[in-house]
């Protein structure tokens, strides 16, 4: 395999995301962290396969239409970004009324990263796909990710409340 700009871009973004995920102080318990990372990776793979595969075939990823090792590494890049999205959200304690602006900001960030990736040859658009369509994908996925965050948060609060009740009785 000959390395070109797209492989270096994917490797840099992936390693940076994973390093930040592991080096930042822990905000969530281990199971929530794993779930948040897997959630992002899973939906990144699902949307990429749905949009880049037959019959839609809106874009190719990396050097070839065929699946290659670097395509797998590309999928590893989505998990830490999902985690970092929630990490910063939790760290900032974004009020509910400002959550749409937070999501829009991360949608813009996603578009920036995808645009850079396209310039480096990670994404090759075709069959009428427009780069701007990705904003709907990012916005939607981030809303789902926030829904998961609030579900996990409510579940954690409920579990703590049950434990406190049991200790009191």
mmCIF file of C-alpha atoms in Angstrom:
data_model
loop_
_atom_site.group_PDB
_atom_site.id
_atom_site.type_symbol
_atom_site.label_atom_id
_atom_site.label_comp_id
_atom_site.label_asym_id
_atom_site.label_seq_id
_atom_site.Cartn_x
_atom_site.Cartn_y
_atom_site.Cartn_z
ATOM 1 C CA UNK A 1 0.000 0.000 0.000
ATOM 2 C CA UNK A 2 1.353 3.358 -1.020
ATOM 3 C CA UNK A 3 0.689 6.155 1.492
ATOM 4 C CA UNK A 4 -0.730 9.417 0.249
ATOM 5 C CA UNK A 5 -2.285 12.503 1.843
ATOM 6 C CA UNK A 6 -5.589 10.794 2.633
ATOM 7 C CA UNK A 7 -3.939 8.057 4.726
ATOM 8 C CA UNK A 8 -1.911 10.637 6.657
ATOM 9 C CA UNK A 9 -5.021 12.736 7.265
ATOM 10 C CA UNK A 10 -7.031 9.753 8.546
ATOM 11 C CA UNK A 11 -4.166 8.582 10.747
ATOM 12 C CA UNK A 12 -3.606 12.075 12.197
ATOM 13 C CA UNK A 13 -7.291 12.706 12.970
ATOM 14 C CA UNK A 14 -7.786 9.197 14.365
ATOM 15 C CA UNK A 15 -4.717 9.288 16.622
ATOM 16 C CA UNK A 16 -5.506 12.816 17.824
ATOM 17 C CA UNK A 17 -9.065 11.791 18.708
ATOM 18 C CA UNK A 18 -7.962 8.659 20.560
ATOM 19 C CA UNK A 19 -5.195 10.506 22.403
ATOM 20 C CA UNK A 20 -7.615 13.180 23.586
ATOM 21 C CA UNK A 21 -10.104 10.507 24.626
ATOM 22 C CA UNK A 22 -7.515 8.735 26.776
ATOM 23 C CA UNK A 23 -5.599 11.753 28.106
ATOM 24 C CA UNK A 24 -8.475 14.014 29.163
ATOM 25 C CA UNK A 25 -9.634 13.608 32.769
ATOM 26 C CA UNK A 26 -12.431 11.075 33.081
ATOM 27 C CA UNK A 27 -15.957 12.552 33.028
ATOM 28 C CA UNK A 28 -18.002 9.395 32.579
ATOM 29 C CA UNK A 29 -17.771 5.922 34.028
ATOM 30 C CA UNK A 30 -16.037 3.289 31.936
ATOM 31 C CA UNK A 31 -19.201 1.676 30.567
ATOM 32 C CA UNK A 32 -20.652 5.048 29.462
ATOM 33 C CA UNK A 33 -17.328 5.993 27.832
ATOM 34 C CA UNK A 34 -17.228 2.731 25.887
ATOM 35 C CA UNK A 35 -20.876 3.133 24.891
ATOM 36 C CA UNK A 36 -20.357 6.717 23.677
ATOM 37 C CA UNK A 37 -17.317 5.722 21.603
ATOM 38 C CA UNK A 38 -19.028 2.654 20.124
ATOM 39 C CA UNK A 39 -22.197 4.637 19.396
ATOM 40 C CA UNK A 40 -20.229 7.171 17.326
ATOM 41 C CA UNK A 41 -18.218 4.502 15.530
ATOM 42 C CA UNK A 42 -21.292 2.379 14.814
ATOM 43 C CA UNK A 43 -23.346 5.183 13.317
ATOM 44 C CA UNK A 44 -20.344 6.477 11.371
ATOM 45 C CA UNK A 45 -20.011 3.060 9.761
ATOM 46 C CA UNK A 46 -23.775 2.691 9.192
ATOM 47 C CA UNK A 47 -24.133 6.087 7.507
ATOM 48 C CA UNK A 48 -20.964 5.671 5.451
ATOM 49 C CA UNK A 49 -22.050 2.260 4.193
ATOM 50 C CA UNK A 50 -25.601 3.436 3.538
ATOM 51 C CA UNK A 51 -24.487 6.503 1.591
ATOM 52 C CA UNK A 52 -21.285 5.244 -0.013
ATOM 53 C CA UNK A 53 -22.510 1.763 -0.923
ATOM 54 C CA UNK A 54 -24.918 0.483 -3.513
ATOM 55 C CA UNK A 55 -27.498 1.451 -4.575
ATOM 56 C CA UNK A 56 -26.950 5.091 -3.493
ATOM 57 C CA UNK A 57 -23.154 5.256 -4.033
ATOM 58 C CA UNK A 58 -22.768 8.966 -3.225
ATOM 59 C CA UNK A 59 -19.051 8.854 -2.496
ATOM 60 C CA UNK A 60 -15.949 6.712 -2.291
ATOM 61 C CA UNK A 61 -13.766 6.585 0.799
ATOM 62 C CA UNK A 62 -9.981 6.813 0.449
ATOM 63 C CA UNK A 63 -8.176 5.375 -2.571
ATOM 64 C CA UNK A 64 -10.442 2.658 -3.838
ATOM 65 C CA UNK A 65 -14.073 1.659 -4.166
ATOM 66 C CA UNK A 66 -13.064 -1.643 -2.580
ATOM 67 C CA UNK A 67 -12.789 -1.887 1.211
ATOM 68 C CA UNK A 68 -9.199 -1.381 2.389
ATOM 69 C CA UNK A 69 -7.469 -1.342 5.764
ATOM 70 C CA UNK A 70 -7.446 2.480 5.850
ATOM 71 C CA UNK A 71 -11.236 2.461 5.446
ATOM 72 C CA UNK A 72 -11.365 0.569 8.734
ATOM 73 C CA UNK A 73 -9.054 3.168 10.322
ATOM 74 C CA UNK A 74 -11.395 5.869 8.967
ATOM 75 C CA UNK A 75 -14.237 4.253 10.929
ATOM 76 C CA UNK A 76 -12.102 4.307 14.087
ATOM 77 C CA UNK A 77 -11.976 8.091 13.770
ATOM 78 C CA UNK A 78 -15.738 8.498 14.405
ATOM 79 C CA UNK A 79 -15.842 7.020 17.921
ATOM 80 C CA UNK A 80 -13.559 9.498 19.686
ATOM 81 C CA UNK A 81 -15.240 12.436 17.968
ATOM 82 C CA UNK A 82 -18.600 11.282 19.350
ATOM 83 C CA UNK A 83 -17.070 10.936 22.809
ATOM 84 C CA UNK A 84 -15.421 14.365 22.621
ATOM 85 C CA UNK A 85 -18.738 15.898 21.521
ATOM 86 C CA UNK A 86 -20.336 14.613 24.738
ATOM 87 C CA UNK A 87 -17.280 15.309 26.872
ATOM 88 C CA UNK A 88 -17.250 18.992 25.977
ATOM 89 C CA UNK A 89 -21.055 19.198 26.274
ATOM 90 C CA UNK A 90 -20.907 17.781 29.787
ATOM 91 C CA UNK A 91 -17.850 19.839 30.753
ATOM 92 C CA UNK A 92 -19.487 23.096 29.609
ATOM 93 C CA UNK A 93 -22.800 22.098 31.231
ATOM 94 C CA UNK A 94 -24.650 23.426 28.226
ATOM 95 C CA UNK A 95 -28.142 24.567 29.241
ATOM 96 C CA UNK A 96 -30.960 22.909 27.305
ATOM 97 C CA UNK A 97 -31.966 26.127 25.554
ATOM 98 C CA UNK A 98 -28.431 26.458 24.143
ATOM 99 C CA UNK A 99 -28.094 22.816 23.078
ATOM 100 C CA UNK A 100 -29.243 23.512 19.479
ATOM 101 C CA UNK A 101 -26.445 26.076 19.119
ATOM 102 C CA UNK A 102 -23.952 23.591 20.548
ATOM 103 C CA UNK A 103 -25.113 20.991 18.020
ATOM 104 C CA UNK A 104 -24.865 23.547 15.202
ATOM 105 C CA UNK A 105 -21.317 24.394 16.310
ATOM 106 C CA UNK A 106 -20.304 20.740 16.213
ATOM 107 C CA UNK A 107 -22.074 20.335 12.874
ATOM 108 C CA UNK A 108 -19.864 23.128 11.555
ATOM 109 C CA UNK A 109 -16.833 21.394 13.092
ATOM 110 C CA UNK A 110 -17.841 18.123 11.410
ATOM 111 C CA UNK A 111 -18.197 19.925 8.094
ATOM 112 C CA UNK A 112 -14.758 21.492 8.574
ATOM 113 C CA UNK A 113 -13.153 18.104 9.248
ATOM 114 C CA UNK A 114 -15.010 16.471 6.346
ATOM 115 C CA UNK A 115 -14.073 19.345 4.036
ATOM 116 C CA UNK A 116 -10.418 18.941 4.981
ATOM 117 C CA UNK A 117 -10.769 15.188 4.498
ATOM 118 C CA UNK A 118 -12.241 15.731 1.031
ATOM 119 C CA UNK A 119 -9.330 18.031 0.132
ATOM 120 C CA UNK A 120 -6.923 15.295 1.236
ATOM 121 C CA UNK A 121 -8.807 12.692 -0.812
ATOM 122 C CA UNK A 122 -10.587 10.831 1.996
ATOM 123 C CA UNK A 123 -14.018 11.467 0.456
ATOM 124 C CA UNK A 124 -14.683 11.565 -3.282
ATOM 125 C CA UNK A 125 -18.235 12.752 -3.968
ATOM 126 C CA UNK A 126 -20.216 11.528 -6.963
ATOM 127 C CA UNK A 127 -23.726 10.833 -8.303
ATOM 128 C CA UNK A 128 -25.022 14.286 -7.409
ATOM 129 C CA UNK A 129 -23.952 14.291 -3.761
ATOM 130 C CA UNK A 130 -23.255 17.762 -2.452
ATOM 131 C CA UNK A 131 -20.910 18.392 0.481
ATOM 132 C CA UNK A 132 -23.631 20.467 2.186
ATOM 133 C CA UNK A 133 -25.850 17.385 2.541
ATOM 134 C CA UNK A 134 -23.462 16.137 5.206
ATOM 135 C CA UNK A 135 -24.620 18.881 7.559
ATOM 136 C CA UNK A 136 -27.996 17.115 7.875
ATOM 137 C CA UNK A 137 -26.239 13.860 8.703
ATOM 138 C CA UNK A 138 -24.038 15.474 11.362
ATOM 139 C CA UNK A 139 -26.914 17.418 12.889
ATOM 140 C CA UNK A 140 -29.126 14.306 13.060
ATOM 141 C CA UNK A 141 -26.401 12.063 14.482
ATOM 142 C CA UNK A 142 -25.503 14.627 17.124
ATOM 143 C CA UNK A 143 -29.135 14.867 18.210
ATOM 144 C CA UNK A 144 -29.198 11.063 18.581
ATOM 145 C CA UNK A 145 -25.924 11.228 20.496
ATOM 146 C CA UNK A 146 -27.347 13.835 22.882
ATOM 147 C CA UNK A 147 -30.448 11.683 23.346
ATOM 148 C CA UNK A 148 -28.176 8.791 24.363
ATOM 149 C CA UNK A 149 -26.303 11.099 26.755
ATOM 150 C CA UNK A 150 -29.533 12.179 28.462
ATOM 151 C CA UNK A 151 -30.786 8.598 28.586
ATOM 152 C CA UNK A 152 -27.563 7.485 30.280
ATOM 153 C CA UNK A 153 -27.652 10.457 32.611
ATOM 154 C CA UNK A 154 -31.236 9.763 33.702
ATOM 155 C CA UNK A 155 -30.436 6.091 34.122
ATOM 156 C CA UNK A 156 -27.450 6.966 36.310
ATOM 157 C CA UNK A 157 -29.520 9.363 38.442
ATOM 158 C CA UNK A 158 -32.249 6.744 38.807
ATOM 159 C CA UNK A 159 -29.717 4.066 39.815
ATOM 160 C CA UNK A 160 -28.111 6.382 42.410
ATOM 161 C CA UNK A 161 -31.533 7.267 43.802
ATOM 162 C CA UNK A 162 -32.420 3.569 44.171
ATOM 163 C CA UNK A 163 -29.116 2.855 45.902
ATOM 164 C CA UNK A 164 -29.624 5.771 48.312
ATOM 165 C CA UNK A 165 -33.152 4.567 49.057
ATOM 166 C CA UNK A 166 -31.890 1.039 49.773
ATOM 167 C CA UNK A 167 -29.174 2.378 52.084
ATOM 168 C CA UNK A 168 -31.720 4.476 53.993
ATOM 169 C CA UNK A 169 -34.039 1.539 54.632
#
